[in-house]
XYZ file of C-alpha atoms in Angstrom:
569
model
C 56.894 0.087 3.556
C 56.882 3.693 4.191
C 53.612 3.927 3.389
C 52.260 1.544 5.683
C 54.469 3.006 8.078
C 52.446 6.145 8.098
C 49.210 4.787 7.468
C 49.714 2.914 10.880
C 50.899 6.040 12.635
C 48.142 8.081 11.447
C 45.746 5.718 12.273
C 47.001 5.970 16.137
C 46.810 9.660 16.390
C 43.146 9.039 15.006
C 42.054 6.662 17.636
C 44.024 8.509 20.328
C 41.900 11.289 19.285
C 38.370 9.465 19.024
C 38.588 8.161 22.230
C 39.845 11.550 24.092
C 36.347 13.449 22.337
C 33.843 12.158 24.795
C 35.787 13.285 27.638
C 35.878 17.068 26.029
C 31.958 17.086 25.835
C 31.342 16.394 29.395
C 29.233 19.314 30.944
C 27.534 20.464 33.779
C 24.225 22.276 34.143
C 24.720 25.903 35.572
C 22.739 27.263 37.783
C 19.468 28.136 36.529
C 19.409 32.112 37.423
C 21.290 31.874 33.899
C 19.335 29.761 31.927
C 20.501 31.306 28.707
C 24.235 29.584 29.468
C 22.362 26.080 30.569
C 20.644 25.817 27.407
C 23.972 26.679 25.278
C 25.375 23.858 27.160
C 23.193 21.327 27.349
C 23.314 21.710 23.312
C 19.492 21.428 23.458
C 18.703 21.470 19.126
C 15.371 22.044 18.078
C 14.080 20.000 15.028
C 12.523 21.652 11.994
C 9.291 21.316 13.552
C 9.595 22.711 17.120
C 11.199 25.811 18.604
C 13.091 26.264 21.637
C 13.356 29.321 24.324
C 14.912 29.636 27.657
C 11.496 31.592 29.052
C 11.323 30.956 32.225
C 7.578 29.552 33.623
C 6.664 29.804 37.029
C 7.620 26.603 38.861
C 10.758 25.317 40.949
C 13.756 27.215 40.362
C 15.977 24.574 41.295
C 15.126 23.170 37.463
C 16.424 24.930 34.068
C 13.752 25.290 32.034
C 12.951 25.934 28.404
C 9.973 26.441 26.257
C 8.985 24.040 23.165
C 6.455 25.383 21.313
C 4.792 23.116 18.450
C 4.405 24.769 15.316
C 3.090 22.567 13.324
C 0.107 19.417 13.739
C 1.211 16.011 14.543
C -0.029 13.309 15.309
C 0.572 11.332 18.416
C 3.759 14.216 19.079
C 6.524 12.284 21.172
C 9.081 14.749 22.871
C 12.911 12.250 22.763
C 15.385 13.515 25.097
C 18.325 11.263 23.817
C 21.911 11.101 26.413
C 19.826 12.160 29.334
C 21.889 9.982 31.818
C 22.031 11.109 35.387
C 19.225 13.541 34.549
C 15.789 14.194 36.202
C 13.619 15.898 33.833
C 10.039 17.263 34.188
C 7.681 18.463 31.437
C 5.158 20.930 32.885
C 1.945 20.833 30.191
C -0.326 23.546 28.852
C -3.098 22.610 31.512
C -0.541 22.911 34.501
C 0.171 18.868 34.825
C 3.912 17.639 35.503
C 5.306 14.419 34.029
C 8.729 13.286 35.951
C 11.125 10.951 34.694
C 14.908 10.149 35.848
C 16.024 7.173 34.162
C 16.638 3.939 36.888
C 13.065 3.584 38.264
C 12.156 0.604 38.689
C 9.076 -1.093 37.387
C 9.956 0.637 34.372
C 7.499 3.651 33.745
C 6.778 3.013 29.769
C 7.219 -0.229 29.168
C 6.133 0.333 25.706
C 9.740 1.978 24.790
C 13.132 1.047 25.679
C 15.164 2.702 27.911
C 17.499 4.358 25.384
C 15.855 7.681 25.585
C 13.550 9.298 27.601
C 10.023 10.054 26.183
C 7.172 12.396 26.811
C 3.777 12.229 25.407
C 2.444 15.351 24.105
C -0.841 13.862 22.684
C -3.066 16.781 24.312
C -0.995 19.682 23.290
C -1.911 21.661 20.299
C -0.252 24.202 17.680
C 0.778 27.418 18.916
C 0.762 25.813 22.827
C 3.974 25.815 25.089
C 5.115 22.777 27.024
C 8.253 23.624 29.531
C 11.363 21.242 30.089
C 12.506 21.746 33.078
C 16.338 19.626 33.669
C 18.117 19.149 36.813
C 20.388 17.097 38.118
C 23.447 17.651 36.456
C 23.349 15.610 32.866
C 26.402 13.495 32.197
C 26.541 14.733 28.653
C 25.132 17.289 26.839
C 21.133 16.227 25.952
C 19.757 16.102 22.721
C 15.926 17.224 22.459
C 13.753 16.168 19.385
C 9.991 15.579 18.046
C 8.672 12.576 16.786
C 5.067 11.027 15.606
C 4.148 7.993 17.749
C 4.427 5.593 14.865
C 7.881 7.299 13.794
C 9.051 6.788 16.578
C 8.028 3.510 17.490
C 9.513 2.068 14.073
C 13.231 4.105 15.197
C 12.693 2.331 18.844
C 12.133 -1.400 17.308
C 15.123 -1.265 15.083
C 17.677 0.463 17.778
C 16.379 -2.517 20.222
C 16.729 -5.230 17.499
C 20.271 -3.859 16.077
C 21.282 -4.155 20.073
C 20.283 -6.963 21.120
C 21.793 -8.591 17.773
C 25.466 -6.693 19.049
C 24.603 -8.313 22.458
C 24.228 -11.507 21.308
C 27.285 -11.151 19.281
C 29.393 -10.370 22.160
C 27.638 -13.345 24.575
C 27.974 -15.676 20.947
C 31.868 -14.709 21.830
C 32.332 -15.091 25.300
C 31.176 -18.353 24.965
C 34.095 -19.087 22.347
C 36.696 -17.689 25.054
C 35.501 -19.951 27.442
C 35.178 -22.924 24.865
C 39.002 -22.061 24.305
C 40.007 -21.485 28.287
C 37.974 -25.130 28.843
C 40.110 -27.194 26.178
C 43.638 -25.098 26.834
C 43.466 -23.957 29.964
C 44.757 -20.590 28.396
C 43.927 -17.657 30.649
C 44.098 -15.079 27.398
C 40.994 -16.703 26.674
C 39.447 -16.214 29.688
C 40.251 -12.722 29.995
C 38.897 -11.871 26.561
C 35.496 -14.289 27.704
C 35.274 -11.826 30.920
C 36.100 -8.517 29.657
C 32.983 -9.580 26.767
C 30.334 -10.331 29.558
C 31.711 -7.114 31.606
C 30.725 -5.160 27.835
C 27.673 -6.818 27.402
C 26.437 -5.586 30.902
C 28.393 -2.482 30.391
C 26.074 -1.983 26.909
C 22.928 -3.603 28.523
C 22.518 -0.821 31.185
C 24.034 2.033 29.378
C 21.378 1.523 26.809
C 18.473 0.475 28.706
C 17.860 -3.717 27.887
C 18.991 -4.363 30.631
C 16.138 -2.901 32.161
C 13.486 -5.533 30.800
C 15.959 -8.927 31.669
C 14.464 -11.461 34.156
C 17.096 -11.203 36.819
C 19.329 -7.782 35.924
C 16.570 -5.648 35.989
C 16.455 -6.225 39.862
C 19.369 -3.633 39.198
C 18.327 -1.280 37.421
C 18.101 1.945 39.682
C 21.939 1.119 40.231
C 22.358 1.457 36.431
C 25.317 4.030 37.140
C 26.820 2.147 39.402
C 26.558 -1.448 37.527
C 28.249 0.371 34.181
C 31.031 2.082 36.227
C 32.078 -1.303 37.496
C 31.925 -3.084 34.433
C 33.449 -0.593 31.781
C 36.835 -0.213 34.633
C 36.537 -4.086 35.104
C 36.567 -4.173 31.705
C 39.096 -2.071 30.781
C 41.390 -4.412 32.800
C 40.462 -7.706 30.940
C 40.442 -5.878 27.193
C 44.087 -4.623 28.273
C 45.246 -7.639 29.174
C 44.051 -10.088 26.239
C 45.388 -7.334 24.215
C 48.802 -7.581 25.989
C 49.265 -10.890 25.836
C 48.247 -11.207 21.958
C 51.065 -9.087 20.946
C 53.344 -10.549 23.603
C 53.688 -7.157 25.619
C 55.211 -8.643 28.522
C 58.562 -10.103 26.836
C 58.329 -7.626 23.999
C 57.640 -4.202 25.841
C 57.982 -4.865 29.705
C 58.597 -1.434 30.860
C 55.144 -0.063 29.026
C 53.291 -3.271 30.349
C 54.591 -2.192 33.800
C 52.578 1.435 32.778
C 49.473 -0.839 31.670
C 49.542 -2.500 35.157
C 49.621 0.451 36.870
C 46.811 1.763 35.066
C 45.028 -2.010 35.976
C 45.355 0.093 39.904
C 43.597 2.694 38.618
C 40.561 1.188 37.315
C 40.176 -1.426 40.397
C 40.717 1.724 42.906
C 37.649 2.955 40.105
C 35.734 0.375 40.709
C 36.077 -0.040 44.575
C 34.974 3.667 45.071
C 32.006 2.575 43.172
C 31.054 -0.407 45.401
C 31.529 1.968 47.940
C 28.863 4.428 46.882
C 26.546 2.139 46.255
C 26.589 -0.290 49.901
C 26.467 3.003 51.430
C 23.404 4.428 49.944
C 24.485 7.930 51.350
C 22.397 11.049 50.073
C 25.082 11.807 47.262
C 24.633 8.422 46.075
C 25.642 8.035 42.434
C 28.103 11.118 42.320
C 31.105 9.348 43.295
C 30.118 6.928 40.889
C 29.452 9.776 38.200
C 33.196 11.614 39.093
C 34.818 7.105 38.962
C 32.691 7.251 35.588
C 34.619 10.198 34.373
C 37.968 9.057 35.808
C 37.220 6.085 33.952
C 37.201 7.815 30.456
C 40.006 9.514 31.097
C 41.800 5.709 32.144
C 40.453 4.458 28.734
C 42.149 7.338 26.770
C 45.352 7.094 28.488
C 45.024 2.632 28.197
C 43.910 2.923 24.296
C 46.894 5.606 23.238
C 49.229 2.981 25.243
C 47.840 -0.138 23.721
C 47.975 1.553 20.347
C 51.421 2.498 20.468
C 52.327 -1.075 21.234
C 50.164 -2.599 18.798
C 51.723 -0.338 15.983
C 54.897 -0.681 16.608
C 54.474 -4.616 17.014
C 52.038 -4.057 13.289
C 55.337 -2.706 11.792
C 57.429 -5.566 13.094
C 55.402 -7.723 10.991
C 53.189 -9.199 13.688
C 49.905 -10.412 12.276
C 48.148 -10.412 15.205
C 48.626 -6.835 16.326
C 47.474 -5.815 13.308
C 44.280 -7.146 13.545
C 44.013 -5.855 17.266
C 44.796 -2.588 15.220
C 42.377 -2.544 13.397
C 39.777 -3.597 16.125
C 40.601 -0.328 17.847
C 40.482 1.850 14.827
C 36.621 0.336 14.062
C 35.431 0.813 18.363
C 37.531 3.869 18.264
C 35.293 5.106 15.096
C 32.224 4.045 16.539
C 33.138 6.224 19.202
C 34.358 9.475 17.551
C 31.016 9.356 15.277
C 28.938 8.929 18.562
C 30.862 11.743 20.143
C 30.476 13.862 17.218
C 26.515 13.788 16.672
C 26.480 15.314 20.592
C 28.992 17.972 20.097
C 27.021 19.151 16.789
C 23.899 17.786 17.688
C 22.952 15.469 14.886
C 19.557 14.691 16.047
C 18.253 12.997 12.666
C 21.461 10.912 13.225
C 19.294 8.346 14.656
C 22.329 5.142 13.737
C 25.041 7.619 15.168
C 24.674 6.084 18.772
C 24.691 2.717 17.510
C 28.124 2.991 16.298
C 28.955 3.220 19.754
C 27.646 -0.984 20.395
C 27.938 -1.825 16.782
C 31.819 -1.232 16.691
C 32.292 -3.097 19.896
C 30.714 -6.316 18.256
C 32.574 -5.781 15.255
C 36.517 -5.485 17.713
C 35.178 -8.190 19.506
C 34.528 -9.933 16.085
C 38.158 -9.429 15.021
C 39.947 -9.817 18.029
C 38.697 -13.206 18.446
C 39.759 -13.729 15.117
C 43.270 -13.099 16.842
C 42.651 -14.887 19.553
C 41.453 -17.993 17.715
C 44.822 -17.526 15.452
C 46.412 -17.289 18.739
C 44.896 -20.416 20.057
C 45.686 -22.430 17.419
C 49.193 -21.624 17.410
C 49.702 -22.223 21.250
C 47.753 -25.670 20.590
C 50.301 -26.437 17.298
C 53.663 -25.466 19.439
C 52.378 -27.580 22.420
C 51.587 -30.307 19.977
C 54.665 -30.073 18.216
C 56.364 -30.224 21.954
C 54.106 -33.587 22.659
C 55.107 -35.076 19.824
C 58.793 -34.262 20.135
C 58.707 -35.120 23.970
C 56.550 -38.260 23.418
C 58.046 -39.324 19.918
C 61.281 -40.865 18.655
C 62.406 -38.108 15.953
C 64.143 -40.775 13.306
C 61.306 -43.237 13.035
C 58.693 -41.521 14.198
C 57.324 -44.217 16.543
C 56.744 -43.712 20.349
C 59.577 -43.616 22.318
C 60.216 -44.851 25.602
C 58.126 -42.046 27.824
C 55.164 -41.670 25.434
C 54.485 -45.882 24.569
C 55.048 -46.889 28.663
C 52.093 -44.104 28.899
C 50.370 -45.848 26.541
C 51.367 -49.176 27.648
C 49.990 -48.831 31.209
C 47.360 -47.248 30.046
C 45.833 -50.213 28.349
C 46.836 -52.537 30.313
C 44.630 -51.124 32.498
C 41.876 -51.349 30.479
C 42.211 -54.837 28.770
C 42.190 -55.878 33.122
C 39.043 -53.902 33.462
C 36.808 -54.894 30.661
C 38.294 -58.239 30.473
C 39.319 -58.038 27.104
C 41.896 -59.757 25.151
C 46.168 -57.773 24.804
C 49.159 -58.683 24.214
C 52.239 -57.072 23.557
C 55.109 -58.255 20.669
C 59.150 -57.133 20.911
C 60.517 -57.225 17.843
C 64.364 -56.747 17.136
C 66.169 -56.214 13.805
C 68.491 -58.910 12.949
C 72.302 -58.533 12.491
C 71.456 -54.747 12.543
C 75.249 -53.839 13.826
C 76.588 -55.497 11.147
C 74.430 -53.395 8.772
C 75.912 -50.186 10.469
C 79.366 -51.759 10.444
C 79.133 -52.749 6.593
C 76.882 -49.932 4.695
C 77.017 -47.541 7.419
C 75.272 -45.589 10.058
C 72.792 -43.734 7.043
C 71.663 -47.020 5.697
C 71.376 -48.460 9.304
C 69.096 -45.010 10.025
C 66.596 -45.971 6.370
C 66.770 -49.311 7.991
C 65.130 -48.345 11.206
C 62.860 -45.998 9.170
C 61.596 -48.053 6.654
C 60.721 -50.684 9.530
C 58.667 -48.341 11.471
C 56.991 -46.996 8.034
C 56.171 -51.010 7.529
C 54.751 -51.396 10.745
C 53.021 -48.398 10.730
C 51.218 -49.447 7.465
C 50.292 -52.479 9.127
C 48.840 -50.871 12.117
C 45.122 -51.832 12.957
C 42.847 -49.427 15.173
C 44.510 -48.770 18.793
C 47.276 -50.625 17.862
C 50.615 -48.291 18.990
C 54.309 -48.862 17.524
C 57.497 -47.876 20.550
C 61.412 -48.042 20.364
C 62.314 -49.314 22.927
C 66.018 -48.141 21.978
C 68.418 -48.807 19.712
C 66.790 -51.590 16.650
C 64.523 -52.783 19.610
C 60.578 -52.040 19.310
C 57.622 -52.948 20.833
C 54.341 -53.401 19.320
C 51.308 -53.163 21.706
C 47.891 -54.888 20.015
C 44.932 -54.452 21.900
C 41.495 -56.682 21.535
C 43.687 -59.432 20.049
C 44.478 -62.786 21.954
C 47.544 -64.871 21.082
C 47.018 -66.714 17.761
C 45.596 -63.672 16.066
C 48.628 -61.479 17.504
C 50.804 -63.734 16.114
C 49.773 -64.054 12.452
C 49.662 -60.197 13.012
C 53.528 -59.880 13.977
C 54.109 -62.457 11.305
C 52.859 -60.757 9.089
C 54.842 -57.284 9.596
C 58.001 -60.104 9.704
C 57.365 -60.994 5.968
C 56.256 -57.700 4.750
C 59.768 -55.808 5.919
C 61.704 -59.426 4.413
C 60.088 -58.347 1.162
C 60.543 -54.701 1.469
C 64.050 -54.820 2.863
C 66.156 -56.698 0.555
C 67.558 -53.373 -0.503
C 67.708 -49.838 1.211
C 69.643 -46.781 0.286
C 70.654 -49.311 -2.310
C 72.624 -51.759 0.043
C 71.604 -54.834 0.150
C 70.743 -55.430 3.642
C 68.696 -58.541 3.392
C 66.544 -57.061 6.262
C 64.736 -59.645 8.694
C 63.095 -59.216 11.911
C 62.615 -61.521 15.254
C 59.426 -60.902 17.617
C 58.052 -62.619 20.609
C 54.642 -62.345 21.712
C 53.203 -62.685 25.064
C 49.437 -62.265 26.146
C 48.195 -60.687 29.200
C 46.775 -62.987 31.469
C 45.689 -63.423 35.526
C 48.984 -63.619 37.021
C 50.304 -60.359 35.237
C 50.759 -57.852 37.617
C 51.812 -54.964 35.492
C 52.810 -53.969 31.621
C 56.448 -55.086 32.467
C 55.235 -58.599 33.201
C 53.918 -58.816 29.996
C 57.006 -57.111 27.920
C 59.272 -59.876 30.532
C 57.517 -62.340 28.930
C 57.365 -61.301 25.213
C 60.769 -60.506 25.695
C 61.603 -64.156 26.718
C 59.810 -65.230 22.957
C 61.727 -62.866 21.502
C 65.322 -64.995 22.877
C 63.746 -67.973 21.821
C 63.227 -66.742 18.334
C 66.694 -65.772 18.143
C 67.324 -69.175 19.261
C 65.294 -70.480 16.678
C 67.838 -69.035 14.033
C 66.180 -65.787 14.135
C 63.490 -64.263 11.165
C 60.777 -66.125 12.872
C 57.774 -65.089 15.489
C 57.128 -66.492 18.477
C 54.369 -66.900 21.378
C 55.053 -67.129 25.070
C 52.660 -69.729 25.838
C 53.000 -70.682 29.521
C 55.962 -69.441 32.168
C 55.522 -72.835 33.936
C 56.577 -75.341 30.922
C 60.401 -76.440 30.827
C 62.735 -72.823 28.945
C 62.563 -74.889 25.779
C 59.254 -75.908 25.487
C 57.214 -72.258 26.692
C 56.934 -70.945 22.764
C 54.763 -71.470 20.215
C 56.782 -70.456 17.189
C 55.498 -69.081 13.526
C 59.174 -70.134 11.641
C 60.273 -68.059 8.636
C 62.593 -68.307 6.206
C 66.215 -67.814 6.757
């Protein structure tokens, strides 16, 4: 136990720790009268086959600029610039030509690659020759530089597109499941976890660059800032929440759920300035939503080290389903930390590193609906449970009184509509206080039981067994007209004579009267019928009871309205 105990705890200070990294590699470009400080922050990292130097060419000097000088023959030589959000970069060639790209334009400018990274061809430069990167407005995160082949490139491209749309498809595979369960249950966990997944899947699609090539979002692509602001602070107040309400944070911890809600302030104030910048279209349009983006991480760190904290403590409580919400975090918060780490030591080869980032959000959002679904089928056995014991009659297990009138009315209604045969049978136990009075109330309860268990057995399709109350049931048969009711009651009369001769090893002698009555024109409800079965039921009695009779027509003389199936007394 103590083990596990500091397993768990370690394993918060580790995500706690993951998540805050990003936030320490956030940079801004200097001014570029030192370009020698720019580069060192911008962690530009040459590759073994190119060189970097913060020469200065003639040109604007509102750009930093650095030299990349080939130094050895490639073919089809790509230049990557990998986490150059927010950027605009120019690459001035050897014959004095510019090429400009800041990522958001829209039609996209090379179709022929994704949006992940930005990507300059350097088919006409040659060994020994100089191409200049000039970098300017102020990158998000520190940019990664490297040199590729065409075909090497292309083949890293295909797979990083194919490993995110599979994550994508993941995430929209479960969103559909949370509304699936939010449609049967009307359970609003489940909707929550279904919006915070489509708020990550747009959050993912734009941050990467799919989004870019979709039908209808890529109308939206210059706002790409703006569109993954809004989503990862929306979403930050969905994920909270499902989480929340998995572990029961509410009831369990309301004082740090108070802390979570306040938190739910920040990231909608987030999200507002946001929509702001953007309706406005103002000339700093996308700062605010850069400075709401870094707010943001800061909101996640602070939201993740809460939710942790609950979820461990509720982990060493022995609740199942904070432990896998645990470990959830612990895989996204990896994914994270190993993303964060290839930019702070620039791990250019790295070229899976990013994906972590996507890949461990599909894999939490694999587990915690693995929760969720755990969560959902608890909720649905405790409500079913409640049905049953709100609808049911606990000793025999038959409907009671609430749950068969439900029933009752209910097809009534539909033997009226469609015309169809029903009719209804009461059935009473015979003598049954004298069985209390003699063997006592025990074998009077295995009485009751073993007639329900009887009838049960007996039961046909739609066919539903009721107490009405004390050794007074009702049996409701569907699709069957008189006669064939009646041989059907009859039948369930002999069966508990035969099985009843002894119970709890009394001999009871067990026997049963029912009266049958068929729904016809001049029945105006359920009761009607019941009035009338009840009426054969009296006459059975009459009759010298252990016997089944029909209710045949409420017009005949009292003594002649039966049609009676006699047993055996």
């Amino acid at each position: 136990m103590n083990l596990r105990r500091w397993c768990l705890l370690l394993s918060m200070l580790w995500q706690t720790l993951a998540l805050a990294a990003p936030a320490s590699l956030e940079v801004s470009l200097l001014a570029a009268s030192d370009p020698a400080l720019s580069f060192a922050e911008l962690a530009l990292v040459p590759t073994q086959n190119a060189s970097t130097s913060e020469t200065l060419p003639p040109g604007p000097r509102s750009f930093a600029w650095y030299r990349v000088r080939l130094l050895q023959a490639h073919r089809e030589p790509l230049l990557v610039l990998r986490n150059s959000f927010g950027a605009h970069l120019q690459v001035r060639m050897p014959d004095g030509s510019t090429l400009s790209q800041r990522r958001g334009t829209w039609p996209v400018a090379q179709p022929q690659y994704s949006q992940l990274n930005m990507v300059f061809e350097l088919a006409s430069v040659q060994v020994g020759e100089s191409v200049y990167l000039g970098v300017t407005a102020a990158p998000t995160q520190p940019i990664l530089v490297g040199l590729y082949e065409r075909s090497e490139y292309q083949a890293l491209d295909a797979d990083s597109v194919r490993l995110l749309s599979a994550c994508l498809g993941v995430l929209l595979a479960f969103a559909t499941l949370g509304f699936v369960f939010y449609a049967v249950d009307r359970d609003r966990t489940s909707l929550a976890f279904a919006c915070s997944l489509l708020l990550q899947f747009a959050y993912f699609g734009f941050m990467y660059g799919e989004a870019a090539f979709w039908p209808v979002f890529g109308r939206l692509w210059p706002n790409w800032i703006d569109v993954c602001v809004i989503s990862a602070t929306l979403g930050t107040i969905f994920f909270g929440e499902v989480y929340a309400r998995l572990i029961d944070l509410p009831e369990r911890m309301p004082r740090l759920m108070g802390a979570i809600r306040l938190l739910h302030i920040w990231s909608i104030t987030i999200a507002v300035i946001t929509v702001v910048d953007w309706i406005t279209r103002s000339e700093s349009r996308g700062q605010l939503a850069v400075m709401a983006g870094f707010s943001g991480n800061y909101l996640v760190v602070i939201m993740t080290a809460l939710l942790v904290y609950a979820l461990v403590v509720s982990s060493l409580q022995g609740h199942r389903r904070a432990l896998i919400a645990l470990l959830a975090t612990l895989v996204l918060a990896s994914g994270n930390a190993m993303r964060a780490t290839q930019f702070a030591f620039g791990w250019v080869g790295l070229e899976w590193a990013w994906s972590l980032h996507v890949l461990g959000m599909a894999i939490a959002s694999s587990l915690v609906s693995l929760a969720l679904t755990q969560r959902f089928l608890s909720l649905r056995s405790e409500r079913d449970l409640a049905h049953q014991l709100a609808t049911h009659d606990p000793l025999t297990g038959a409907l009671n009184r609430l749950g068969g009138m439900t029933i009752a009315h209910r097809l009534f209604a539909q033997a009226r509509q469609s015309g169809s045969p029903f009719c209804a049978a009461v059935l009473d136990l015979d003598h049954f206080k004298q069985v209390n009075d003699r063997f006592g109330h025990a074998v009077g309860d295995a009485a009751l039981k073993l007639f329900a268990d009887v009838t049960r057995a007996s039961l046909r399709d739609g066919q539903q067994l009721m107490r009405l109350g004390g050794e007074e049931f009702v049996l409701l048969m569907p699709g069957m007209d008189r006669r064939r009711a009646l041989d059907h009651v009859d039948a369930v009369r002999l069966s508990v004579q035969r099985h009843g001769e002894e119970i709890a090893g009394a001999p009871c002698r067990l026997t049963v009267s029912a009266g049958v009555a068929q729904l016809n024109k001049v029945h105006a409800s359920i009761d009607a019928v019941l009035n009338e079965a009840d009426q054969a039921l009296y006459a059975a009695k009459r009759n010298g009871r252990n016997c089944a009779v029909a209710f045949v027509d409420l017009s005949t003389p009292a003594g002649a309205n039966i049609d009676a199936q006699p047993g055996h007394a």
